[in-house]
PDB file of C-alpha atoms in Angstrom:
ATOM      1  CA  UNK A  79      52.293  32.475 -37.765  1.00  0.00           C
ATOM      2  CA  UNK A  80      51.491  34.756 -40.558  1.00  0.00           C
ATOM      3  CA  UNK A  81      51.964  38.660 -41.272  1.00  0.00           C
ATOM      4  CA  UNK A  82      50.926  40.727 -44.053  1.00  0.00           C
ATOM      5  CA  UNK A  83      51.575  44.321 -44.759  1.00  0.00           C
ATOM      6  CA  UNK A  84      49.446  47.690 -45.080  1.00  0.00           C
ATOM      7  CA  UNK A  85      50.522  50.481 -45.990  1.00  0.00           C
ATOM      8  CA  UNK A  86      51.253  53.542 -48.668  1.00  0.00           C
ATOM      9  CA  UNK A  87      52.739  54.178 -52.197  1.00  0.00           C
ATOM     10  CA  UNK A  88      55.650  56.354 -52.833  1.00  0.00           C
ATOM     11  CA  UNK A  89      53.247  59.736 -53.696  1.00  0.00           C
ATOM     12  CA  UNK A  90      52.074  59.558 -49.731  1.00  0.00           C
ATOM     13  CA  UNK A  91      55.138  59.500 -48.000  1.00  0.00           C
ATOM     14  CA  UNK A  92      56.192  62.413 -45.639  1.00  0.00           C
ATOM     15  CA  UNK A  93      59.266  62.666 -47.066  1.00  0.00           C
ATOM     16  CA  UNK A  94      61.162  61.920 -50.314  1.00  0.00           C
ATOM     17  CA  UNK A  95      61.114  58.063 -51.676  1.00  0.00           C
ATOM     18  CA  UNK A  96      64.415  57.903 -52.196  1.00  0.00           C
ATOM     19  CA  UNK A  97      67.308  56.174 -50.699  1.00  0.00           C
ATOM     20  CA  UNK A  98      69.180  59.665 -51.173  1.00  0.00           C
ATOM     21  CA  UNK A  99      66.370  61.016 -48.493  1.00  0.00           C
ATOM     22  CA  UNK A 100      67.862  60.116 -45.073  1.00  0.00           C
ATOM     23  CA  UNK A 101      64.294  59.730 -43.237  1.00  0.00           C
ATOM     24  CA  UNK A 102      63.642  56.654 -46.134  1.00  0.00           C
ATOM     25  CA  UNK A 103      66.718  55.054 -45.700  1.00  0.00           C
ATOM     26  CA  UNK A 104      65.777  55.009 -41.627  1.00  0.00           C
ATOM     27  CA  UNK A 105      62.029  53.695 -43.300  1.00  0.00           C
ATOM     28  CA  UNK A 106      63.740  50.991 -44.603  1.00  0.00           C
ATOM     29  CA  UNK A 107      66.563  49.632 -41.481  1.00  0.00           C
ATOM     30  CA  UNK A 108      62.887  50.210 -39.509  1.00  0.00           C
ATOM     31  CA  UNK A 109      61.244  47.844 -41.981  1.00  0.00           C
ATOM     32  CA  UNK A 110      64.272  46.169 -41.973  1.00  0.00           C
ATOM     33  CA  UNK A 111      64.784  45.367 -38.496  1.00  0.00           C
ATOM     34  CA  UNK A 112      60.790  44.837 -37.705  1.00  0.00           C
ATOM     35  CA  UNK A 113      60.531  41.850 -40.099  1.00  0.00           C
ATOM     36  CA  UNK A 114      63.860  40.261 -38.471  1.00  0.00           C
ATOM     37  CA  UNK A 115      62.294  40.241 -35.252  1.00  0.00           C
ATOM     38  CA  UNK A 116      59.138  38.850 -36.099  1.00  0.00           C
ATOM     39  CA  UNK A 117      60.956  36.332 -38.016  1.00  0.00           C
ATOM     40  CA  UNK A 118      62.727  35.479 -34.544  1.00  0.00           C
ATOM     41  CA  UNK A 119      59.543  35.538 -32.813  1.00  0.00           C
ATOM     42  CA  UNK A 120      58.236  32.642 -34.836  1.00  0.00           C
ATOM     43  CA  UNK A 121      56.472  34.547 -37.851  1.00  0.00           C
ATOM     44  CA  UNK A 122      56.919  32.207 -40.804  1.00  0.00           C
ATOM     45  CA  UNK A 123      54.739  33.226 -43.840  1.00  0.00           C
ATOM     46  CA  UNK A 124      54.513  36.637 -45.234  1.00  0.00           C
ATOM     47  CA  UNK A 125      52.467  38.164 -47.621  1.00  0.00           C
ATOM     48  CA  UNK A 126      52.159  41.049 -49.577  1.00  0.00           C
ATOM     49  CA  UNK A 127      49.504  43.067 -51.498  1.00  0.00           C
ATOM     50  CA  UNK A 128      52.451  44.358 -54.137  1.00  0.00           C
ATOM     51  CA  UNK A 129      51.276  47.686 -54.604  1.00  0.00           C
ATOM     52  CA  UNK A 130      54.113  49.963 -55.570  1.00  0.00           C
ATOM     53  CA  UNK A 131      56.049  51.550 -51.712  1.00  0.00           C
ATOM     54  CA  UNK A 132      55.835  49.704 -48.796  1.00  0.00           C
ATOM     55  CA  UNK A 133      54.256  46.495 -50.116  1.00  0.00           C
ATOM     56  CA  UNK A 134      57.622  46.198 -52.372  1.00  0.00           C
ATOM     57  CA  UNK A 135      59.598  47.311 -50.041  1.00  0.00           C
ATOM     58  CA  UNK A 136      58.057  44.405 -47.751  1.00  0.00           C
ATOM     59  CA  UNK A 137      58.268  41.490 -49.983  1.00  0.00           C
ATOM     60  CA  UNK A 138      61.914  42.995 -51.131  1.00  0.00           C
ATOM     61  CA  UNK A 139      62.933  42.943 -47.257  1.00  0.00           C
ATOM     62  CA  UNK A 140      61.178  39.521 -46.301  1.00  0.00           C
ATOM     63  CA  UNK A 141      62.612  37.749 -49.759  1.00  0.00           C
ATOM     64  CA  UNK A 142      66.074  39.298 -48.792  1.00  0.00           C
ATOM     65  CA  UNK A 143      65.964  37.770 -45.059  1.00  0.00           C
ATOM     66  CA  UNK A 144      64.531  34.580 -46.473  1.00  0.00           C
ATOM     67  CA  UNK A 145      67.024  33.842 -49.351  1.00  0.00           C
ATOM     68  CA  UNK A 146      70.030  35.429 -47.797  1.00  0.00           C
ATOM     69  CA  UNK A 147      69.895  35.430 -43.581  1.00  0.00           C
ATOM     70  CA  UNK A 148      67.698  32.548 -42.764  1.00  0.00           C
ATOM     71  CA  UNK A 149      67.785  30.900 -45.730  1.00  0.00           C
ATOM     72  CA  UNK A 150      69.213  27.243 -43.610  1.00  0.00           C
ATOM     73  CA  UNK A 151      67.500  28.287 -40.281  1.00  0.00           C
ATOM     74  CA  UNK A 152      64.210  28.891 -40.748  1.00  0.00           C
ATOM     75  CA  UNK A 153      61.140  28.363 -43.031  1.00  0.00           C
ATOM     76  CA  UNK A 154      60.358  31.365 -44.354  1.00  0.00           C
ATOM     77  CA  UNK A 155      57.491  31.801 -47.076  1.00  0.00           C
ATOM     78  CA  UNK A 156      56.389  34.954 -48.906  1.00  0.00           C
ATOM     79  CA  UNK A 157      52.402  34.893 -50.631  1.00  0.00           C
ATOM     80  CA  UNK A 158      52.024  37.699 -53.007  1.00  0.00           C
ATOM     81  CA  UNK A 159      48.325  38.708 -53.248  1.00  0.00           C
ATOM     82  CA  UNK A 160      47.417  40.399 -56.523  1.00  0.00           C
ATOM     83  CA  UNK A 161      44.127  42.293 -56.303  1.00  0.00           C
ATOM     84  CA  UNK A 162      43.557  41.455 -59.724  1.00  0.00           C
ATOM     85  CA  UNK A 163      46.278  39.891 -62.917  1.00  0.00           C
ATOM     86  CA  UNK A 164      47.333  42.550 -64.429  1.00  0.00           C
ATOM     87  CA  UNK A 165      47.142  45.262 -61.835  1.00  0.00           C
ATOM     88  CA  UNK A 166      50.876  46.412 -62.525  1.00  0.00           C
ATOM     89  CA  UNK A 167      50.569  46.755 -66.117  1.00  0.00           C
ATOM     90  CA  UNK A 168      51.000  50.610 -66.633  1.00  0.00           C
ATOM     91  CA  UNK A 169      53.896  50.977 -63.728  1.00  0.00           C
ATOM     92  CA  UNK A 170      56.392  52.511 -64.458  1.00  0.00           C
ATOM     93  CA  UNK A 171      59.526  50.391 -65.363  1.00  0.00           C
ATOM     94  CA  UNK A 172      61.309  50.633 -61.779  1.00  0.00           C
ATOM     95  CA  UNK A 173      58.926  49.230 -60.121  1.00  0.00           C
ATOM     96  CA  UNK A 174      57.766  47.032 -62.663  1.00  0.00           C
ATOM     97  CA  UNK A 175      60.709  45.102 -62.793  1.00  0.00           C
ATOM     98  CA  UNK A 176      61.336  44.433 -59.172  1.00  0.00           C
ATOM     99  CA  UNK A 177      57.122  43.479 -58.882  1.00  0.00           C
ATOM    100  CA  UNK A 178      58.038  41.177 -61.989  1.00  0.00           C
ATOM    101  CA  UNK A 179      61.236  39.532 -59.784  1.00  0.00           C
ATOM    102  CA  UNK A 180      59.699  39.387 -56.720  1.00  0.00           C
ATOM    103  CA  UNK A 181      56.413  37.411 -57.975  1.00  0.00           C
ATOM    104  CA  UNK A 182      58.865  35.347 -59.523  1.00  0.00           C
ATOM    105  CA  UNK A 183      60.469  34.264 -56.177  1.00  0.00           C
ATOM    106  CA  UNK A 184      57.407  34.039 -54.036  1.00  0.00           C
ATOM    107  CA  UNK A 185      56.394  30.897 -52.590  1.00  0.00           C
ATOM    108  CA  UNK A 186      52.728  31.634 -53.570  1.00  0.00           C
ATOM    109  CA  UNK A 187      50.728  33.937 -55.822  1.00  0.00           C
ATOM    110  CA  UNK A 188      46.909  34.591 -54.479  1.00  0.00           C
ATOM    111  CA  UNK A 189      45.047  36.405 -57.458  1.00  0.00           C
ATOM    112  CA  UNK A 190      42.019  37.568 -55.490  1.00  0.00           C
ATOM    113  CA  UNK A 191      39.821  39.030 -58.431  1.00  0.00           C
ATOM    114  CA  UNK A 192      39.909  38.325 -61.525  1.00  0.00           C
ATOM    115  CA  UNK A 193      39.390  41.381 -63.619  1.00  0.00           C
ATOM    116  CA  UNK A 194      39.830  45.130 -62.179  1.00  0.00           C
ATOM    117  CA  UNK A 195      36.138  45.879 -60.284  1.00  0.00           C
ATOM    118  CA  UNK A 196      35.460  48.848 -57.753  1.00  0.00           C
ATOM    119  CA  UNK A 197      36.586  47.830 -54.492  1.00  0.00           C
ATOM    120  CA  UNK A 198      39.427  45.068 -55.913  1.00  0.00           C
ATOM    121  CA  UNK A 199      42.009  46.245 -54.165  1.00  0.00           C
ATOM    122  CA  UNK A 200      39.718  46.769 -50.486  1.00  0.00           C
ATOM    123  CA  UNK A 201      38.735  42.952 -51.239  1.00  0.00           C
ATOM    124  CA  UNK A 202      42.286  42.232 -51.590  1.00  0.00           C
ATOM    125  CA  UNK A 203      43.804  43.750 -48.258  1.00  0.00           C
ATOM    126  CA  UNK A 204      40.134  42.212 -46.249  1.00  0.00           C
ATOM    127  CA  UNK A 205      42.147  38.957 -48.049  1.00  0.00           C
ATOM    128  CA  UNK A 206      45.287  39.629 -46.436  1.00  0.00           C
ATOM    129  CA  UNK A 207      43.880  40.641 -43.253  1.00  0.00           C
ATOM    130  CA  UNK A 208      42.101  37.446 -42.518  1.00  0.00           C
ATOM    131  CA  UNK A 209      44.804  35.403 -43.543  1.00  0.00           C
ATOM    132  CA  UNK A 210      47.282  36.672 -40.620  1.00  0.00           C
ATOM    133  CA  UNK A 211      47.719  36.729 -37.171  1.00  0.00           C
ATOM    134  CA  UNK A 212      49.580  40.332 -37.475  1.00  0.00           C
ATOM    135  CA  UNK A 213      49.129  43.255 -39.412  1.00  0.00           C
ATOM    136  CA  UNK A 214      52.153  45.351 -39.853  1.00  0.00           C
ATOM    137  CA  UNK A 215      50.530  48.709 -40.700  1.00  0.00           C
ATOM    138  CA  UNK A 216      53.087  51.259 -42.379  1.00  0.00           C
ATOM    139  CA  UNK A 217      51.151  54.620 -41.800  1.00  0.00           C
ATOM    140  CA  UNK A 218      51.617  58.104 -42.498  1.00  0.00           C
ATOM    141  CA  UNK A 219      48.756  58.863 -39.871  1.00  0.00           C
ATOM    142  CA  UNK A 220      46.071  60.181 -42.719  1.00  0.00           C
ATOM    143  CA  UNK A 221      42.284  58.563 -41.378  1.00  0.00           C
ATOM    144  CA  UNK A 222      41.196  58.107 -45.084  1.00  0.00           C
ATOM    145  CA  UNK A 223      42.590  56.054 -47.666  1.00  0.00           C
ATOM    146  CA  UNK A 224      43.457  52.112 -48.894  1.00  0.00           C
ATOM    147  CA  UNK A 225      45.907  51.911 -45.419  1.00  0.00           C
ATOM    148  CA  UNK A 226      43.356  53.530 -43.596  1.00  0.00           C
ATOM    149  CA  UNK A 227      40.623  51.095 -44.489  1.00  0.00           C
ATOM    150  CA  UNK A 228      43.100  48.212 -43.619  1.00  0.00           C
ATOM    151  CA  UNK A 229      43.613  49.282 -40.236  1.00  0.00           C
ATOM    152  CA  UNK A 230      40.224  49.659 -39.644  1.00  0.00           C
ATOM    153  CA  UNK A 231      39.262  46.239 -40.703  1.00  0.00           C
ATOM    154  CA  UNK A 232      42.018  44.505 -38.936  1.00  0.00           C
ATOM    155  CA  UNK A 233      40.830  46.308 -35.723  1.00  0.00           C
ATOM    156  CA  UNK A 234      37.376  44.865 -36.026  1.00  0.00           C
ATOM    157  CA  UNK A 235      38.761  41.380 -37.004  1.00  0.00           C
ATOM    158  CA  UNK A 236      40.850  41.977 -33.335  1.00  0.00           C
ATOM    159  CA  UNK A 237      44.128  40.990 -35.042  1.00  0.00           C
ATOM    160  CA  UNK A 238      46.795  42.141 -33.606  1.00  0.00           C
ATOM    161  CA  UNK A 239      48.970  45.374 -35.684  1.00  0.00           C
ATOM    162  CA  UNK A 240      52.569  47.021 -34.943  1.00  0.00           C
ATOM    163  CA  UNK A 241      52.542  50.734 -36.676  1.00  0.00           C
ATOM    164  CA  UNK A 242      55.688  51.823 -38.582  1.00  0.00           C
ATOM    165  CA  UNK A 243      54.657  55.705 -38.464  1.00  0.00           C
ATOM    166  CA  UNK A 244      56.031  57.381 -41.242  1.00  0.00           C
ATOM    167  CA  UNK A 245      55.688  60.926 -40.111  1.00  0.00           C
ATOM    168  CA  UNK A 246      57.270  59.728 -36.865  1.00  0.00           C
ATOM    169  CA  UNK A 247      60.497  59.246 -38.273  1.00  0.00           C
ATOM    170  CA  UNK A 248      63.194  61.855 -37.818  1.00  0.00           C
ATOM    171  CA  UNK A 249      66.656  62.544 -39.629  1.00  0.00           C
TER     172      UNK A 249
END
């Protein structure tokens, strides 16, 4: 079974991206602890949009379980899915360095446009979408917007999403 990931970049989090925030370090055992039990309950292939926040923080929490849980038990294969080649290319360097390691130790890399075009990055989550049985939608609860348009489309494709609400998340 197959799960991808929705959700938002650092600037629209309710709270500080920072591990020195306490409500992102409870983000990330949340993220943490989701993507070990759908491991457990047979999800086998991952994949990722790799937009800076949550879509790193999902491919760095999926290749962690992978190469350092389950690495002997179970199967595990992470697909990053690039709306276009060189869509990191004016990151800054943080997160330009872990997008440059984690591509390097995915299992696949889907490259779903090949130059930058209006409505790349909506063709690459409709990509992700119907190539999964599960959405895992990481929402701050905003109705507009890339995560927005995700959910929406998963919900008329009927596939099946678990919310990680960001602005749920207490100290």
């Amino acid at each position: 079974m197959t799960c991808c990931v929705t959700g938002h970049r650092p600037q629209k989090f309710p709270f500080e991206y920072s591990s020195k925030c306490s409500k992102y370090v409870k983000y990330r055992e949340l993220l943490y602890n989701t993507v070990e039990q759908l491991i457990l309950h047979g999800y086998r292939y991952f994949i990722s949009g790799m937009a800076q926040g949550v879509d790193i923080d999902f491919a760095e929490t999926v290749v962690h379980l992978r190469d350092n849980v389950y690495i002997c038990t179970y199967d595990i294969q992470f697909e990053a899915a690039l709306p276009f080649a060189e869509h990191s290319y004016d990151w800054e360097e943080k997160f330009l360095i872990k997008h440059w390691f984690l591509t390097d130790d995915c299992d696949k890399i889907k490259i779903v446009s090949r130059s930058f075009h209006k409505g790349c990055y909506q063709k690459r989550n409709k990509y992700m979408v119907d190539n999964s049985d599960l959405v895992l939608a990481i929402w701050n609860g905003e109705e507009r917007g890339g995560t927005w348009n995700t959910i929406k489309y998963a919900r008329s494709k009927n596939k099946k999403i678990i919310y990680i609400m960001l602005n749920e998340i207490e100290d």
